Amino acid sequence: MSGDEAGALWCEFAWLGGDRAEAGVLVELDGERIGSVTAGVIEPPASAVSLPGLTIPGFTNTHSHAFHRALRGRTQAGRGDFWTWRERMYAVAGSIDPNACLALARATFAEMTLAGVTAVGEFHYLHHAPEGQRYEDANEIGRAVIAAAHEAGIRITLLDTCYLSGGIGREVEGAQLRFSDGTAEAWEERVDALKPEPGARLGAAIHSVRAVDPGSAARVAAFAAARAWPLHAHVSEQPAENEESIAAYGMTPTALLAEAGALSGRFTAVHATHLADADFALLGDPGCGVCLCPTTERDLADGVGPARRLADAGARLSLGTDSHAVIDPLEEARAVELDQRLESGRRGNHSAADLLDAATAAGSASIGWPEAGSVAPDRLADLVTIDLDGVRLAGAATDQLIEAVVFAGAAADVRDVMVGGEFIVRNGRHRSLDVADELTKAISMLP
Ligand SMILES: [Zn+2]
């Protein structure tokens, strides 16, 4: 047994689903999977690695743009809105080269592992060189992002994103030249050259109805359907997107995507903040996912997504850190409930267990890793152990550990992280990277 591998884990507490954590759970590993799970093992067997605290499935970060990490703390001064923030983001997008992208993505993904994230859906739209020239390998940046995930030790689904116009009926300009393949056919041709590999899967994304016309959206949807890939799209993040869509097409973005054949159980709408009444059934009836990104949505003044109503309509909620204003899955999870409380004047809209499902199994399913996201036999051994002895969680009631962790825990309480049966983070430290140093260096490489 090497230092990074274990044959069996004894968890002081583990969340196996439902509202309560089980005490004394023995998890036997079978390669990269969980072999067996036995609750009620009060004494840790000598052969097992002992994990004090609460062990839960690894978090899935369902919606990420890794390079946005460089903007953290740099867009807070002065007044503005989503659209003025976007100009700042474009300045970074316009300047980054593949080497800088690899370094920044590796550091950002490593920061995610320290926060307990074991799988990420990277909504990847930065494809080409400045001015839009093609790299010799047209997928150079996409491959760099996948390599970054491997080096950080995290699973990835590269959600390769089609982006063709700078707004409905507008040519791409400036940094957007780097995003565009010109046509959906050219997007297909480029993406067809990508292949999945161990730890890395593929999916498709329609950037938004602002950036992809209805005919092209239908092509991307058909391409994803033919491969049974996940399909994601930014949907109704801002009211202006709805207004443009209705003015140009007489339909909301959700209705347009439904017409394009995009909505199914493999589809995830990202944000879905400003929906029309009819949009709820369009997303809920086929069992679409909806990825909420509350810390980004509050940072960008997007609004509060209708989480309870979406779940009631049949949509499965997942969570993403999107622009990485912060990277803390527990903060995203509780924000869904707490933001609803501010709007509704009512508590208890979403249970802690439901919020944890959004942060784990629902996200895994959304990005095409359905065999991850729960502590159960045959599932991937992607696990996170939360320290219960730190100042935030000390004194938590053992029969309300899920509530304590979701509503008061933080990324800083993540102590051990396992991906595929190997420890990536042990005692709060990444196995191979000095993450803060990597972040500093990667961000300082940018102009
Ligand atoms: Zn996004």
XYZ file of C-alpha atoms and ligand atoms in Angstrom:
448
model
C 0.000 0.000 0.000
C 1.484 3.373 -0.960
C 1.028 6.473 1.116
C -1.781 7.695 -1.125
C -3.802 4.478 -1.232
C -5.901 2.687 1.307
C -7.702 -0.657 1.355
C -10.349 0.349 3.857
C -11.495 3.533 5.573
C -13.139 3.846 8.929
C -15.274 6.988 9.099
C -16.236 8.365 12.498
C -19.420 9.575 10.781
C -20.545 9.197 7.175
C -23.480 10.489 5.168
C -25.036 7.605 3.255
C -28.065 9.638 2.097
C -31.156 10.747 3.998
C -31.283 13.307 6.780
C -28.855 11.739 9.265
C -25.194 10.798 9.355
C -24.323 7.248 10.426
C -21.750 6.677 13.184
C -18.842 4.270 12.682
C -18.894 3.468 8.961
C -16.401 1.054 7.409
C -15.820 1.703 3.697
C -13.883 -1.037 1.929
C -12.275 0.017 -1.321
C -12.055 -1.991 -4.507
C -9.587 -0.164 -6.720
C -11.079 3.188 -7.648
C -14.525 2.116 -6.436
C -16.238 1.489 -3.142
C -16.492 -2.258 -2.484
C -18.699 -2.303 0.598
C -20.156 0.056 3.189
C -20.930 -1.123 6.727
C -22.475 1.174 9.325
C -22.325 0.674 13.081
C -18.643 -0.323 13.258
C -17.868 1.478 16.489
C -14.200 0.490 16.882
C -11.879 1.308 13.953
C -10.290 -1.917 12.606
C -6.494 -1.816 12.812
C -6.187 -2.345 9.043
C -8.364 0.635 8.119
C -7.308 4.257 7.653
C -9.139 6.199 10.344
C -11.023 9.315 9.263
C -12.295 11.343 12.225
C -15.073 13.787 11.267
C -17.909 13.509 8.752
C -17.230 11.741 5.456
C -19.480 12.612 2.532
C -19.276 12.098 -1.236
C -16.871 14.451 -2.997
C -18.433 17.690 -4.172
C -19.104 18.244 -7.857
C -18.488 21.744 -9.145
C -21.013 21.629 -11.965
C -20.197 24.993 -13.531
C -16.693 26.466 -13.731
C -14.756 28.857 -15.942
C -11.277 28.228 -14.523
C -9.623 31.368 -15.904
C -12.117 33.639 -14.121
C -10.193 32.856 -10.924
C -7.743 35.599 -11.965
C -10.504 38.190 -11.473
C -11.079 37.446 -7.794
C -10.956 40.640 -5.760
C -10.122 42.683 -8.853
C -13.632 43.660 -9.933
C -15.082 44.903 -6.664
C -14.166 48.605 -6.788
C -16.637 51.059 -8.272
C -20.216 50.752 -9.450
C -21.462 48.609 -12.317
C -23.427 45.528 -13.294
C -23.010 42.179 -15.063
C -22.143 43.882 -18.333
C -19.383 46.105 -16.882
C -17.975 43.028 -15.094
C -17.982 41.230 -18.437
C -15.643 43.877 -19.906
C -13.144 43.133 -17.102
C -13.474 39.416 -17.760
C -12.877 39.980 -21.489
C -9.608 41.774 -20.685
C -8.313 38.563 -19.048
C -9.815 36.348 -21.756
C -8.136 38.426 -24.436
C -4.657 38.110 -22.995
C -4.220 34.574 -21.695
C -2.064 32.079 -23.634
C -2.176 28.253 -23.403
C 0.707 28.056 -20.895
C -0.852 30.637 -18.621
C -4.184 28.891 -19.035
C -2.689 25.557 -17.953
C -1.047 27.107 -14.898
C -4.148 29.042 -13.880
C -6.507 26.101 -14.435
C -4.214 23.729 -12.508
C -4.024 26.118 -9.576
C -7.771 26.779 -9.649
C -8.645 23.080 -9.816
C -6.189 22.431 -6.982
C -7.936 25.122 -4.924
C -11.168 23.237 -5.631
C -9.690 19.984 -4.285
C -8.787 21.750 -1.044
C -12.471 22.743 -0.824
C -13.537 19.109 -1.312
C -14.382 19.220 -5.017
C -13.614 15.898 -6.729
C -15.206 16.548 -10.142
C -15.638 19.705 -12.192
C -17.706 20.635 -15.212
C -15.534 23.110 -17.073
C -17.741 25.241 -19.338
C -14.973 25.902 -21.801
C -15.311 28.622 -24.408
C -11.786 30.103 -24.705
C -10.733 28.114 -27.763
C -8.561 30.156 -30.104
C -5.614 32.562 -30.148
C -6.083 36.338 -29.857
C -7.808 37.762 -32.960
C -9.268 34.277 -33.438
C -6.358 32.572 -35.205
C -6.388 28.791 -34.807
C -3.623 27.118 -32.856
C -1.842 24.345 -34.740
C -3.942 21.999 -32.639
C -7.328 23.751 -32.614
C -8.007 22.103 -29.236
C -4.768 23.254 -27.606
C -6.441 25.152 -24.775
C -9.084 22.467 -24.174
C -6.352 19.858 -23.867
C -4.411 22.152 -21.504
C -7.494 22.410 -19.296
C -7.814 18.606 -19.191
C -4.096 18.281 -18.373
C -4.542 20.837 -15.599
C -7.305 18.728 -14.058
C -5.121 15.601 -14.159
C -2.252 17.431 -12.459
C -4.581 18.763 -9.774
C -6.047 15.272 -9.247
C -9.660 16.198 -10.032
C -12.115 14.546 -12.440
C -13.228 16.784 -15.272
C -15.933 16.958 -17.867
C -14.843 19.387 -20.569
C -18.112 20.986 -21.617
C -16.885 22.292 -24.956
C -18.849 25.408 -25.632
C -20.222 26.662 -28.923
C -20.055 30.465 -29.139
C -20.744 32.116 -32.490
C -22.077 35.648 -32.064
C -21.455 38.654 -29.850
C -25.174 39.038 -29.153
C -28.259 38.177 -31.189
C -27.479 39.211 -34.783
C -24.094 40.693 -33.838
C -20.651 39.655 -35.053
C -18.110 38.582 -32.465
C -15.538 41.254 -31.611
C -12.542 41.728 -29.332
C -11.992 38.825 -26.924
C -15.054 37.072 -28.367
C -12.970 36.310 -31.490
C -11.183 33.723 -29.338
C -14.466 32.012 -28.458
C -15.936 31.542 -31.926
C -15.503 28.645 -34.333
C -17.442 30.639 -36.949
C -20.147 28.034 -37.531
C -21.705 25.138 -35.638
C -20.250 22.795 -38.291
C -16.736 24.050 -37.528
C -17.436 23.660 -33.797
C -18.485 20.030 -34.432
C -15.372 19.337 -36.469
C -13.069 20.704 -33.759
C -14.863 18.937 -30.904
C -14.920 15.656 -32.822
C -11.106 15.553 -32.516
C -11.332 15.410 -28.697
C -11.427 12.017 -27.009
C -12.317 11.062 -23.446
C -9.571 9.620 -21.256
C -9.377 8.219 -17.725
C -10.574 10.960 -15.385
C -11.734 13.182 -18.239
C -15.073 13.048 -20.059
C -16.634 15.260 -22.681
C -19.828 17.212 -22.934
C -21.246 20.018 -25.029
C -22.467 23.484 -24.209
C -24.460 26.160 -25.964
C -22.981 29.323 -24.501
C -26.342 31.133 -24.451
C -29.047 32.212 -26.874
C -27.084 35.470 -27.121
C -24.110 33.651 -28.612
C -25.734 30.785 -30.547
C -28.594 31.161 -33.060
C -31.503 28.663 -32.984
C -30.323 26.606 -35.981
C -26.830 26.255 -34.524
C -28.267 25.422 -31.092
C -30.223 22.580 -32.721
C -27.031 21.250 -34.326
C -25.145 21.300 -31.035
C -28.082 19.586 -29.297
C -28.187 16.850 -31.962
C -24.404 16.366 -31.746
C -24.626 15.922 -27.959
C -27.652 13.609 -28.250
C -25.872 11.359 -30.763
C -23.065 10.849 -28.231
C -25.291 10.778 -25.116
C -23.192 13.669 -23.798
C -24.282 16.143 -21.156
C -25.459 19.430 -22.675
C -25.292 22.680 -20.717
C -26.283 26.273 -21.484
C -26.348 29.600 -19.670
C -30.061 30.426 -19.451
C -31.722 33.697 -18.426
C -28.931 34.943 -16.195
C -29.935 38.541 -16.873
C -33.287 40.132 -17.808
C -31.658 41.702 -20.890
C -31.068 38.223 -22.323
C -34.795 37.470 -22.110
C -35.709 40.819 -23.664
C -33.343 40.283 -26.608
C -34.563 36.737 -27.158
C -38.226 37.695 -27.097
C -37.613 40.685 -29.404
C -35.653 38.604 -31.926
C -37.458 35.259 -31.795
C -40.702 35.819 -29.884
C -39.567 33.240 -27.342
C -37.804 33.076 -24.012
C -34.337 31.471 -24.033
C -35.821 28.332 -22.425
C -38.566 28.070 -25.058
C -35.995 28.580 -27.801
C -33.812 25.785 -26.413
C -36.879 23.536 -26.165
C -37.665 24.206 -29.848
C -34.040 23.427 -30.691
C -34.403 19.988 -29.103
C -31.921 20.797 -26.358
C -34.041 20.005 -23.283
C -33.822 16.472 -21.884
C -32.586 14.639 -18.810
C -29.033 15.249 -20.117
C -29.543 19.022 -20.218
C -28.554 21.456 -17.490
C -29.649 25.081 -17.504
C -27.047 27.202 -15.741
C -28.469 30.068 -13.604
C -32.141 30.052 -14.767
C -32.499 33.175 -12.644
C -35.169 35.049 -14.616
C -37.685 32.512 -15.895
C -41.150 33.048 -17.343
C -44.022 30.989 -15.911
C -44.069 28.595 -18.879
C -40.326 27.930 -18.584
C -40.731 25.933 -15.360
C -42.617 23.060 -16.981
C -40.314 23.137 -20.013
C -37.354 22.484 -17.692
C -39.139 20.334 -15.126
C -41.143 17.931 -17.304
C -38.137 16.361 -19.089
C -36.189 16.287 -15.797
C -33.586 18.839 -16.828
C -30.911 19.864 -14.379
C -30.569 23.442 -13.196
C -27.177 24.556 -11.929
C -27.345 27.445 -9.502
C -24.215 29.486 -8.831
C -25.313 31.639 -5.902
C -22.001 33.264 -4.978
C -21.441 34.354 -8.568
C -25.083 35.352 -9.030
C -24.859 37.616 -6.001
C -21.424 38.915 -7.033
C -22.688 39.858 -10.503
C -26.010 41.252 -9.258
C -27.892 38.668 -11.335
C -30.706 38.032 -8.887
C -31.977 35.087 -6.840
C -32.919 32.003 -8.837
C -36.338 30.408 -8.189
C -34.833 27.294 -6.654
C -37.853 25.954 -4.763
C -40.190 26.433 -7.702
C -37.736 24.742 -10.076
C -37.368 21.736 -7.792
C -41.156 21.520 -7.425
C -41.477 21.560 -11.219
C -39.196 18.517 -11.475
C -35.791 20.058 -12.191
C -32.795 18.617 -10.343
C -30.681 21.305 -8.704
C -26.894 21.299 -8.772
C -24.254 23.873 -7.843
C -21.305 25.637 -9.438
C -18.744 28.220 -8.415
C -18.808 29.669 -11.968
C -16.612 32.814 -11.764
C -14.850 31.634 -8.573
C -15.592 34.803 -6.639
C -15.114 32.248 -3.870
C -14.607 28.466 -4.084
C -16.607 26.884 -1.302
C -19.283 24.293 -2.136
C -20.834 24.556 1.332
C -21.293 28.306 0.863
C -23.016 27.651 -2.501
C -25.234 24.995 -0.910
C -26.499 27.085 2.000
C -26.862 30.157 -0.211
C -29.616 28.390 -2.158
C -31.675 28.154 1.019
C -30.608 31.420 2.637
C -31.272 33.522 -0.464
C -34.742 31.929 -0.693
C -35.336 32.883 2.945
C -34.532 36.522 2.197
C -36.980 36.529 -0.697
C -39.782 34.465 0.810
C -39.696 35.387 4.489
C -39.782 31.646 5.216
C -37.191 29.162 6.514
C -36.850 25.503 5.601
C -37.383 25.754 1.835
C -34.674 23.142 1.145
C -33.432 20.548 3.635
C -29.728 20.282 4.368
C -29.741 16.793 2.825
C -31.307 18.142 -0.379
C -28.662 20.875 -0.532
C -25.947 18.273 -0.056
C -27.477 16.192 -2.873
C -27.248 19.277 -5.118
C -23.571 19.633 -4.198
C -22.778 15.947 -4.848
C -24.910 13.359 -6.698
C -27.002 15.822 -8.707
C -23.886 17.571 -9.959
C -22.163 14.297 -10.832
C -25.182 13.221 -12.875
C -25.320 16.615 -14.584
C -21.746 16.420 -15.863
C -21.859 12.762 -16.884
C -20.338 10.986 -13.890
C -23.455 9.198 -12.595
C -21.334 6.584 -10.819
C -19.936 9.267 -8.476
C -21.694 11.292 -5.793
C -22.666 8.817 -3.103
C -21.045 6.674 -0.445
C -22.378 3.321 -1.638
C -21.072 0.041 -3.094
C -19.891 0.207 -6.722
C -19.749 3.999 -6.672
C -16.474 5.782 -7.335
C -14.414 6.212 -4.170
C -14.550 10.023 -4.362
C -14.876 11.116 -0.744
C -14.432 14.164 1.436
C -13.935 14.253 5.175
C -15.023 17.365 7.053
C -13.245 18.160 10.307
C -15.781 18.594 13.104
C -13.267 19.814 15.685
C -12.559 23.277 14.273
C -14.095 26.462 15.623
C -16.962 26.534 13.139
C -18.295 23.039 13.874
C -17.093 22.232 17.409
C -20.061 21.276 19.574
C -22.299 20.246 16.661
C -25.133 17.889 17.637
C -24.337 14.402 16.334
C -27.956 13.927 15.238
C -27.830 17.165 13.224
C -24.415 16.939 11.623
C -25.706 17.413 8.078
C -27.414 20.655 9.087
C -24.335 21.848 10.981
C -21.952 21.161 8.107
C -24.196 22.635 5.392
C -25.134 25.771 7.322
C -21.914 26.477 9.221
C -19.099 24.486 7.595
C -16.577 25.974 5.190
C -13.950 24.947 2.659
C -11.406 25.426 5.453
C -13.002 22.505 7.336
C -12.212 20.055 4.524
C -9.430 17.852 5.822
C -9.117 14.790 3.567
C -10.134 14.337 -0.058
C -10.018 11.090 -2.002
C -10.497 10.698 -5.761
C -10.805 7.184 -7.154
C -9.467 5.606 -3.950
C -6.398 7.858 -3.707
C -5.914 10.720 -1.295
C -5.482 13.990 -3.179
C -5.677 16.093 -0.027
C -4.529 14.842 3.368
C -4.788 16.915 6.549
C -5.707 19.973 4.483
C -2.688 19.793 2.170
C -2.640 18.931 -1.513
C -0.533 15.854 -2.213
C 1.772 17.506 -4.757
C 1.036 21.217 -5.144
C 1.599 24.281 -3.001
C -1.750 25.660 -4.066
C -1.471 29.240 -2.809
C 1.953 29.561 -4.431
C 0.614 28.107 -7.696
C -2.256 30.589 -7.683
C 0.059 33.533 -7.013
C 2.430 32.553 -9.801
C -0.316 31.759 -12.310
C -2.117 35.047 -11.730
C 1.118 37.042 -11.839
C 1.822 35.594 -15.330
C -1.160 37.575 -16.658
C -0.673 41.130 -17.928
Zn -20.854 30.641 -16.485
